[in-house]
Short mmCIF file of C-alpha atoms and ligand atoms in Angstrom, two decimals:
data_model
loop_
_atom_site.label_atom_id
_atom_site.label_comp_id
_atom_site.label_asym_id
_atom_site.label_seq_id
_atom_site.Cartn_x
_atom_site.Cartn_y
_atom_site.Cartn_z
CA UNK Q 1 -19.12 11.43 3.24
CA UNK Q 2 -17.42 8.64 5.31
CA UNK Q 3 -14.60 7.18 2.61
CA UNK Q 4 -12.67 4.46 4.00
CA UNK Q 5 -9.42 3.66 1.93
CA UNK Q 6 -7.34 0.38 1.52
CA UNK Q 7 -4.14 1.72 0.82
CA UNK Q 8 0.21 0.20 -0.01
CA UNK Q 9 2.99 3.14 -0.63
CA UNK Q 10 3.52 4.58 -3.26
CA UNK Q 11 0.27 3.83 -5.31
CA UNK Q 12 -2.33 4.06 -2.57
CA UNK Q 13 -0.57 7.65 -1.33
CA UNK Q 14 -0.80 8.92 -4.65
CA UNK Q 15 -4.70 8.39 -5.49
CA UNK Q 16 -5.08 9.42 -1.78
CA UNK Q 17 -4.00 12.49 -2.89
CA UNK Q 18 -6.19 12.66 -5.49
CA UNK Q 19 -9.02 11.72 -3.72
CA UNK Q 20 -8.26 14.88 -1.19
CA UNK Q 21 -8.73 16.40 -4.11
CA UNK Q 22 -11.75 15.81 -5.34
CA UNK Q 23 -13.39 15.20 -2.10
CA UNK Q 24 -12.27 18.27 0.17
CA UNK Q 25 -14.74 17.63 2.74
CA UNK Q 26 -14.70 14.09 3.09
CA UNK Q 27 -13.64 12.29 6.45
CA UNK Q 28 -11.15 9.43 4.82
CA UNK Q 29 -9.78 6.74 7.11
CA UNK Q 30 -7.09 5.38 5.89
CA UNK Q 31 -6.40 1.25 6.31
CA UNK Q 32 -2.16 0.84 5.80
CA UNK Q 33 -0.57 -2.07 5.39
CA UNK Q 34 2.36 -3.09 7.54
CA UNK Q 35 3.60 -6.59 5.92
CA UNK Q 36 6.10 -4.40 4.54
CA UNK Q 37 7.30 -3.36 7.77
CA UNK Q 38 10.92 -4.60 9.12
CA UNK Q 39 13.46 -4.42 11.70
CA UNK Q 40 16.45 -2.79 10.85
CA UNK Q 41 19.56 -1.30 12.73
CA UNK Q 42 17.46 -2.38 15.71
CA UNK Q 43 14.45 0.35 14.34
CA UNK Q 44 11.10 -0.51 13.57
CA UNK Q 45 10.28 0.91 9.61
CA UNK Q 46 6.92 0.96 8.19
CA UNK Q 47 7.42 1.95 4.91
CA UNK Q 48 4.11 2.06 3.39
CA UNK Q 49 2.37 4.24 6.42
CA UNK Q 50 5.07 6.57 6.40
CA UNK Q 51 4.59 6.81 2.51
CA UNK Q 52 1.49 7.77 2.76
CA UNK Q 53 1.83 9.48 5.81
CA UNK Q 54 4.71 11.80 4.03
CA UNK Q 55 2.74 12.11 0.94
CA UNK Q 56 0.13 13.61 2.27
CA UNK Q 57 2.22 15.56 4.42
CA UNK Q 58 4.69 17.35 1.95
CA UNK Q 59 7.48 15.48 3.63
CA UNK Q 60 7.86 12.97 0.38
CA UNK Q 61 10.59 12.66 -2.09
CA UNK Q 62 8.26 13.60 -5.54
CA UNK Q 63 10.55 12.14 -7.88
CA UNK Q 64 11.27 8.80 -6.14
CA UNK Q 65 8.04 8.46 -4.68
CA UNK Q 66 9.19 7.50 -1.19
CA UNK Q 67 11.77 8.79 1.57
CA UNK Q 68 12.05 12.21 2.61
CA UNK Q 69 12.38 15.41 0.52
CA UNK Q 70 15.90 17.10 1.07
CA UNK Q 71 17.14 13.87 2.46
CA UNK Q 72 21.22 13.17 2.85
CA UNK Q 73 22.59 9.74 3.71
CA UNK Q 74 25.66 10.46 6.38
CA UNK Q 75 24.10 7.71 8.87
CA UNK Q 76 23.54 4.70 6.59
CA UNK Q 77 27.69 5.55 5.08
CA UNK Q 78 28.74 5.92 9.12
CA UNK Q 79 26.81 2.60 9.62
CA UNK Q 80 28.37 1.07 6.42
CA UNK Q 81 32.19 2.30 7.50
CA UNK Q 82 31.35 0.02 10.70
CA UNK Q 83 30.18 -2.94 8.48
CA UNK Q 84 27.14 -2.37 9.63
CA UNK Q 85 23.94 -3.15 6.54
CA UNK Q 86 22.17 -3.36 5.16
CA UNK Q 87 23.06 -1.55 2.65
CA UNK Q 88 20.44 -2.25 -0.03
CA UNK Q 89 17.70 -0.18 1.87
CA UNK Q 90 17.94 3.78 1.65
CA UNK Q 91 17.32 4.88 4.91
CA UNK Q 92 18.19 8.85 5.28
CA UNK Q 93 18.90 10.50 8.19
CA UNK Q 94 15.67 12.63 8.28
CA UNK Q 95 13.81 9.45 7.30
CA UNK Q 96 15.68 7.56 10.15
CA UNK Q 97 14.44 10.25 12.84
CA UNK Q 98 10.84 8.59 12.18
CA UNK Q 99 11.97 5.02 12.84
CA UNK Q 100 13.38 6.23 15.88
CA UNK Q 101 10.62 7.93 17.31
CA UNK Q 102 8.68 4.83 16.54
CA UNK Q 103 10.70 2.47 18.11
CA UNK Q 104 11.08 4.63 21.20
CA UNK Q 105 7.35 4.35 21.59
CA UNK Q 106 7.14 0.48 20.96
CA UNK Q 107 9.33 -0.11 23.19
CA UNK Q 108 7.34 1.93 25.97
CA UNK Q 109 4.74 -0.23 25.22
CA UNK Q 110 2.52 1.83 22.60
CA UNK Q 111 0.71 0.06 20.27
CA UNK Q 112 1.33 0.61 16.68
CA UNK Q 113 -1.89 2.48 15.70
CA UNK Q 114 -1.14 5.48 18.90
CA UNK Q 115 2.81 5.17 17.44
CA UNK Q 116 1.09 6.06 13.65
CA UNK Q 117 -1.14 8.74 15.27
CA UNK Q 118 1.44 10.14 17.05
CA UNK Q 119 3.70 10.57 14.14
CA UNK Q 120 0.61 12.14 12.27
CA UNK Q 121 0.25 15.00 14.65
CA UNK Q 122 3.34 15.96 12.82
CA UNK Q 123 2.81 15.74 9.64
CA UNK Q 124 -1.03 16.40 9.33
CA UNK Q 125 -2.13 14.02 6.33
CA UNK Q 126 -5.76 15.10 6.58
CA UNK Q 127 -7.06 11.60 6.87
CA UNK Q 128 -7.29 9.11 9.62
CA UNK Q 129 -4.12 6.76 8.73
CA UNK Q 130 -4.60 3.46 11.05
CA UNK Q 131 -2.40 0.17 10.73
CA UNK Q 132 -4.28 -2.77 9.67
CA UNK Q 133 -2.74 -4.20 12.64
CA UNK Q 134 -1.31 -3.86 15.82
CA UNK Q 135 0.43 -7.11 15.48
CA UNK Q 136 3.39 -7.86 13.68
CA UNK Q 137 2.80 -9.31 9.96
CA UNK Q 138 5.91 -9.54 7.67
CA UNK Q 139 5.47 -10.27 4.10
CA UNK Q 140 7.49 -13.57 3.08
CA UNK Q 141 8.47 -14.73 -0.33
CA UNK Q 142 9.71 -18.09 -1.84
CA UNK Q 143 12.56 -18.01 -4.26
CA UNK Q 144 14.98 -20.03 -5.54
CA UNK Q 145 18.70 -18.79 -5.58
CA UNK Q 146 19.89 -18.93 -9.14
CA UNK Q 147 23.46 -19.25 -8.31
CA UNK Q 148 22.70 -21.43 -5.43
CA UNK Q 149 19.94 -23.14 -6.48
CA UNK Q 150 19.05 -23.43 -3.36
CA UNK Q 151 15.14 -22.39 -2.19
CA UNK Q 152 14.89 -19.96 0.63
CA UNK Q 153 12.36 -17.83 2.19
CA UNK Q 154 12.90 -14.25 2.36
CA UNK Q 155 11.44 -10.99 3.55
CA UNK Q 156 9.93 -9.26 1.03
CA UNK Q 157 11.60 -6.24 1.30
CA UNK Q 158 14.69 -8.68 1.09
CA UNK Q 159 12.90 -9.57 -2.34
CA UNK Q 160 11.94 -6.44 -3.49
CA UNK Q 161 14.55 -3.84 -2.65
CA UNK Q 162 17.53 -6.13 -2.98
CA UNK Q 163 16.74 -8.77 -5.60
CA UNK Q 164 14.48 -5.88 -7.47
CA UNK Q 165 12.17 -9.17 -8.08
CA UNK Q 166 14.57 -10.33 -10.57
CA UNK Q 167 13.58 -14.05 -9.48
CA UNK Q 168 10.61 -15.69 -9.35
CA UNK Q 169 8.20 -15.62 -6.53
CA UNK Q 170 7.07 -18.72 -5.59
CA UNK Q 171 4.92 -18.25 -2.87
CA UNK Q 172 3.91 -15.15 -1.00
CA UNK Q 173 2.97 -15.73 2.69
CA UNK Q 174 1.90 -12.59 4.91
CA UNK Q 175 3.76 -14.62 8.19
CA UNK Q 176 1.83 -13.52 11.42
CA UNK Q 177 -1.75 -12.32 9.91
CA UNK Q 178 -3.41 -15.22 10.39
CA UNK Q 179 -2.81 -14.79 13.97
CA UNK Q 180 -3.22 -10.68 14.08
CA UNK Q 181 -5.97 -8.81 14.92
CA UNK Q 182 -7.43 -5.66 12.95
CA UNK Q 183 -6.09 -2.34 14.56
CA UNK Q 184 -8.18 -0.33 16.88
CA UNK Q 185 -10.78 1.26 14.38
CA UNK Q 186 -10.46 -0.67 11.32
CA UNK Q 187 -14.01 -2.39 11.72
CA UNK Q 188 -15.20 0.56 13.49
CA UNK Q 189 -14.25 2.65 10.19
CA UNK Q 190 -15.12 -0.22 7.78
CA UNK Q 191 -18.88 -0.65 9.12
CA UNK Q 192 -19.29 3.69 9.08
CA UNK Q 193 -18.34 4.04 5.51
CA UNK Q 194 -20.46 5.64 3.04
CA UNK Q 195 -17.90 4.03 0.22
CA UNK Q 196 -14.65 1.88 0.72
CA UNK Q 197 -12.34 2.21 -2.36
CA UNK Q 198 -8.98 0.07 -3.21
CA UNK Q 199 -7.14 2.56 -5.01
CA UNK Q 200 -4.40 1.22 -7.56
CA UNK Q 201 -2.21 -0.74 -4.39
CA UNK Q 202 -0.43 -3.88 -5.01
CA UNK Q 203 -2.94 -6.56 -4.87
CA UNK Q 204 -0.97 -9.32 -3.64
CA UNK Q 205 1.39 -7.22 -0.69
CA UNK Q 206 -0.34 -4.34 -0.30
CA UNK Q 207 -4.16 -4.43 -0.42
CA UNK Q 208 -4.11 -8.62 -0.37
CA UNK Q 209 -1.99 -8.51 2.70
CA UNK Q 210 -4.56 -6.09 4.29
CA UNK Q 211 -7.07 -8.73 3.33
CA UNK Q 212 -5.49 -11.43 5.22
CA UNK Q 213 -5.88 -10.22 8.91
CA UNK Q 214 -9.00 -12.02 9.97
CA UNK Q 215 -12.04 -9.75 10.14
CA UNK Q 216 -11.63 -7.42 7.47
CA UNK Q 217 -12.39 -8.92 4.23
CA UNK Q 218 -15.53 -10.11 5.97
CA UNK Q 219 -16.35 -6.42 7.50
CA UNK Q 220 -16.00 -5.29 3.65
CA UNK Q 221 -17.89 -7.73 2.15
CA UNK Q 222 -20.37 -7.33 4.70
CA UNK Q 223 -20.46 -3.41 4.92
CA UNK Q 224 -23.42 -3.16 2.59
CA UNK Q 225 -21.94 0.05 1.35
CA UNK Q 226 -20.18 0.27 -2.57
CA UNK Q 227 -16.57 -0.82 -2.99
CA UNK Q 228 -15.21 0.39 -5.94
CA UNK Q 229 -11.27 -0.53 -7.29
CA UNK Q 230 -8.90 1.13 -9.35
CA UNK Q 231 -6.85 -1.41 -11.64
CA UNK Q 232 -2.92 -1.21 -10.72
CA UNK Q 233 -2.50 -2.87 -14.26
CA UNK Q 234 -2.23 -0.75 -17.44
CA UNK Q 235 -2.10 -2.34 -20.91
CA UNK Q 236 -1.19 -5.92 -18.82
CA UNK Q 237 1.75 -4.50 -16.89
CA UNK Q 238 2.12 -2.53 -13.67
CA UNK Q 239 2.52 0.95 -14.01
CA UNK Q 240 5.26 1.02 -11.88
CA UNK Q 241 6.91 -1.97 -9.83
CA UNK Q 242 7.12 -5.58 -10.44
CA UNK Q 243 3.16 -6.36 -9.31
CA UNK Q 244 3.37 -8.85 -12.15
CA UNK Q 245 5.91 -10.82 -10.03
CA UNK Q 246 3.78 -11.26 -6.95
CA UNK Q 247 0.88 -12.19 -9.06
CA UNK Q 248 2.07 -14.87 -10.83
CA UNK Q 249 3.00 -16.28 -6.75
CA UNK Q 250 -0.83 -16.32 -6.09
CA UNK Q 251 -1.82 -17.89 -9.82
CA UNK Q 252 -3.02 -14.52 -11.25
CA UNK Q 253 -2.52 -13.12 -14.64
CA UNK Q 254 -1.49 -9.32 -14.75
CA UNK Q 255 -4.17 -8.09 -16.47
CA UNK Q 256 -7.12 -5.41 -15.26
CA UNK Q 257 -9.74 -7.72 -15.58
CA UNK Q 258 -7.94 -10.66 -13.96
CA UNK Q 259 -7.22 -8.28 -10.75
CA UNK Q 260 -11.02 -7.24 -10.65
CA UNK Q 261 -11.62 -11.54 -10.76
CA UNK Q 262 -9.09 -12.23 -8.42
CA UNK Q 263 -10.82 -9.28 -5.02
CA UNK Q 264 -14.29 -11.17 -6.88
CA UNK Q 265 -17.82 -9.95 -7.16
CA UNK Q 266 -18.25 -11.04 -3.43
CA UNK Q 267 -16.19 -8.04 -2.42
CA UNK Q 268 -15.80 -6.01 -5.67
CA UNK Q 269 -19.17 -3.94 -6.35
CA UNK Q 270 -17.14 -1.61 -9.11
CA UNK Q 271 -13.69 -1.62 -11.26
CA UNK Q 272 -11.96 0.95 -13.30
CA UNK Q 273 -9.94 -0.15 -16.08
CA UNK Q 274 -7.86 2.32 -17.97
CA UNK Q 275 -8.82 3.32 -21.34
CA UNK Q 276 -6.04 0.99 -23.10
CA UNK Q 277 -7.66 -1.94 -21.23
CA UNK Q 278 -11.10 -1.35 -22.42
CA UNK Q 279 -11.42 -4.01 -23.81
CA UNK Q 280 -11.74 -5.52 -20.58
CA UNK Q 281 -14.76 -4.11 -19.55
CA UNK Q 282 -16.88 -6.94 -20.24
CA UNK Q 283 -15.17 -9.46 -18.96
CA UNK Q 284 -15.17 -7.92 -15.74
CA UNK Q 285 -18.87 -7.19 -16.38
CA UNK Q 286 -19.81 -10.75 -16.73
CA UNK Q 287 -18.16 -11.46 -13.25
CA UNK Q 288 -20.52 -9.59 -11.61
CA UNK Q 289 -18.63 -6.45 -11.13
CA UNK Q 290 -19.61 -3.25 -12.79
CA UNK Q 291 -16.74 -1.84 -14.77
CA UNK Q 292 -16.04 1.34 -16.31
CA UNK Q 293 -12.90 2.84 -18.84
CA UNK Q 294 -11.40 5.70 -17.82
CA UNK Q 295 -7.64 7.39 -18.10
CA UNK Q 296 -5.77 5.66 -14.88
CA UNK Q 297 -2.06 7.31 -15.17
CA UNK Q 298 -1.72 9.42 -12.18
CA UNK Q 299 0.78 11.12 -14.07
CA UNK Q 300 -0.65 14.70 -11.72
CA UNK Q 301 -2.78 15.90 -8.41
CA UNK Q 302 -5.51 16.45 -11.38
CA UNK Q 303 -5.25 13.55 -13.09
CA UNK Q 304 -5.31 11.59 -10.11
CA UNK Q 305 -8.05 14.10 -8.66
CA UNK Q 306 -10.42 13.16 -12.10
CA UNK Q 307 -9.20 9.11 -10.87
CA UNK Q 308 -11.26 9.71 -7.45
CA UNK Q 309 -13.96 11.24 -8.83
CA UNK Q 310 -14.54 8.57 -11.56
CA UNK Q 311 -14.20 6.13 -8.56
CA UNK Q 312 -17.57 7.94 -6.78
CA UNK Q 313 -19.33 8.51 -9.39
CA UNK Q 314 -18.74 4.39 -10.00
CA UNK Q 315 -19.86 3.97 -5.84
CA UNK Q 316 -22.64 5.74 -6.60
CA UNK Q 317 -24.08 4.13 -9.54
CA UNK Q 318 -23.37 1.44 -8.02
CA UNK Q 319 -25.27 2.09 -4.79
CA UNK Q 320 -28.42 3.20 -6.83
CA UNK Q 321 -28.50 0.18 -9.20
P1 LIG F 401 4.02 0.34 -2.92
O1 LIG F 401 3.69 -0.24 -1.58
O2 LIG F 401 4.91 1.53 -2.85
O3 LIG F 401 4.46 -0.68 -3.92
O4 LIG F 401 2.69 0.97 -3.47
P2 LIG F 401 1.22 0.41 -3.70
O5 LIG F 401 1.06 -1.01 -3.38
O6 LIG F 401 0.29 1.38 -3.06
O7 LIG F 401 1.09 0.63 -5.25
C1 LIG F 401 1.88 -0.07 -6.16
C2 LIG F 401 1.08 -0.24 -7.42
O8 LIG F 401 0.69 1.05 -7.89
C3 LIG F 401 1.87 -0.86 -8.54
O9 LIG F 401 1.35 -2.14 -8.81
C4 LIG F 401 1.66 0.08 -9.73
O10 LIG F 401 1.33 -0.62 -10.90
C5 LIG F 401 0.54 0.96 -9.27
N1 LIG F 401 0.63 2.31 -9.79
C6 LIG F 401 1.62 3.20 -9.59
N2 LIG F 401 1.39 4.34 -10.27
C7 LIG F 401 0.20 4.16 -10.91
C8 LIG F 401 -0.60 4.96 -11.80
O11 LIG F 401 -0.28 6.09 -12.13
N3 LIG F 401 -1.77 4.42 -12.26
C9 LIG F 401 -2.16 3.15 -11.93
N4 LIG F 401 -3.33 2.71 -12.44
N5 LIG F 401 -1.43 2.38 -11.10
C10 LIG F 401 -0.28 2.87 -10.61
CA1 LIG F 402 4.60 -1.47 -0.06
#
């Protein structure tokens, strides 16, 4: 089976894991999203593909969810004893040995997707892992300074690491993916599957941002195949994160069913909800998308395993309906 997965950090790595899980022998491609990505100390970071890419690589910090495991910070406090920042984003030193492989291959003129493959041969994830794009995309957000007052646009790792979201977002604007082009293999992947899943991914920055580059909400919608969601809201609150934050930007409530509304029955074929939000299931139902209650913590590789099988069996009730 041909299981093509939209996937952010921390959320999409760990259902990927779980998915590995209960699917051993299925050929997953991986679609990671870059708006995340930014410049730093003249390095190139991508922190979502390298969260998944350490994930499923037994390179990731467990506990935190993403970095590297055994990681120690004498680069960023030699950079900092120079003036140098920023300071608000924890790069280690094994984490910065990936940045600058990455960068050393940008700059001699690889795309993205080879960089991300090369990196791969590394760690061995088990699943394709492409970019959504070759081209640069950088997530944006609109705040207003509350000292200040003043409004500014921001990168949203800007947003998210150093303000921790703690102001509103007023708009959220994926600069550069109008203009970007899916990655070699995205459509390819996209019009092979046998089932394309969003697992529980930010909508808005993660699997939204995917989304936006041209091409392939259209390949998905037009793939003919089930696509089947996992709800990233528990009991009308992320599970982890500040999702809440980026979905009040884009006018959406932070609640299961209002997720499942906001991807749409054009795109959506299935949703799970977790058991607390059952309640839900018929709302979602009556927008055209079929919707099931299940346990959604990924609080372990098995319940995050029994998450990925619930999301096939959905596909394929889906498909036979
Ligand atoms: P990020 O790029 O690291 O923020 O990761 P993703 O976009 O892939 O995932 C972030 C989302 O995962 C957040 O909105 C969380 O609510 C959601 N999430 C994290 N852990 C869980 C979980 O155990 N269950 C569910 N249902 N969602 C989760
Ligand atoms: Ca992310």
């Amino acid at each position: 089976m041909r299981i093509v997965v939209l996937a952010g950090g921390i959320g999409g790595a760990r259902f990927l894991r779980g998915l590995q899980r209960a699917s051993p022998d299925a050929d997953i491609t991986v679609i990671g999203n870059t708006g995340d990505d930014i410049h730093l100390f003249g390095l190139k970071v991508c922190p979502d593909l390298d969260t998944v890419m350490y994930t499923l690589g037994g390179g990731i910090n467990e506990e935190q969810g993403w970095g590297r495991t055994d990681e120690t910070f004498h680069l960023k406090e030699e950079l900092a004893a120079y003036g140098v920042g920023p300071e608000w984003f924890g790069l280690g030193d094994r984490d910065f040995a990936t940045h600058i492989v990455r960068t050393q291959m940008l700059s001699a003129g690889f795309p993205l997707s080879a960089v991300t493959e090369a990196l791969c041969d590394r760690w061995k994830p088990g699943v394709r892992l492409i970019p959504m794009s070759d081209d640069r995309v950088e997530t944006h957000v609109a705040v207003t300074l509350p000292d200040s007052g003043e409004r500014k646009v921001i990168h949203f790792q800007e947003y998210w690491v150093r303000l921790r979201a703690s102001v509103a977002a007023e708009a959220v604007v994926p600069v550069g993916a109008d203009q970007a082009k899916p990655a070699p293999g995205v459509l390819e992947a996209i019009a092979e599957a046998d089932v394309i899943l969003f697992p529980p991914s930010n909508p808005v920055v993660s699997i939204g941002t995917i989304l936006a580059v041209p091409g392939i909400r259209e390949a998905i919608a037009d793939a003919g195949v089930p696509v089947v969601g996992l709800s990233p809201i528990v009991g009308d609150a992320p599970v982890r994160g500040m999702a809440d934050k980026v979905l009040a930007a884009v006018g959406v409530e932070s609640t299961a069913a209002a997720v499942a509304e906001h991807y749409g029955s054009g795109l959506l074929d299935g949703w799970l909800v977790d058991t607390v939000d059952a309640s839900a299931v018929e709302r979602v139902e009556s927008a055209g998308i079929r919707c099931r209650a299940v346990p959604l913590l990924m609080s372990d590789l098995d319940a995050s395993a029994r998450m990925a099988r619930e999301a096939l069996t959905l596909a394929e009730e889906v498909r036979g309906a």
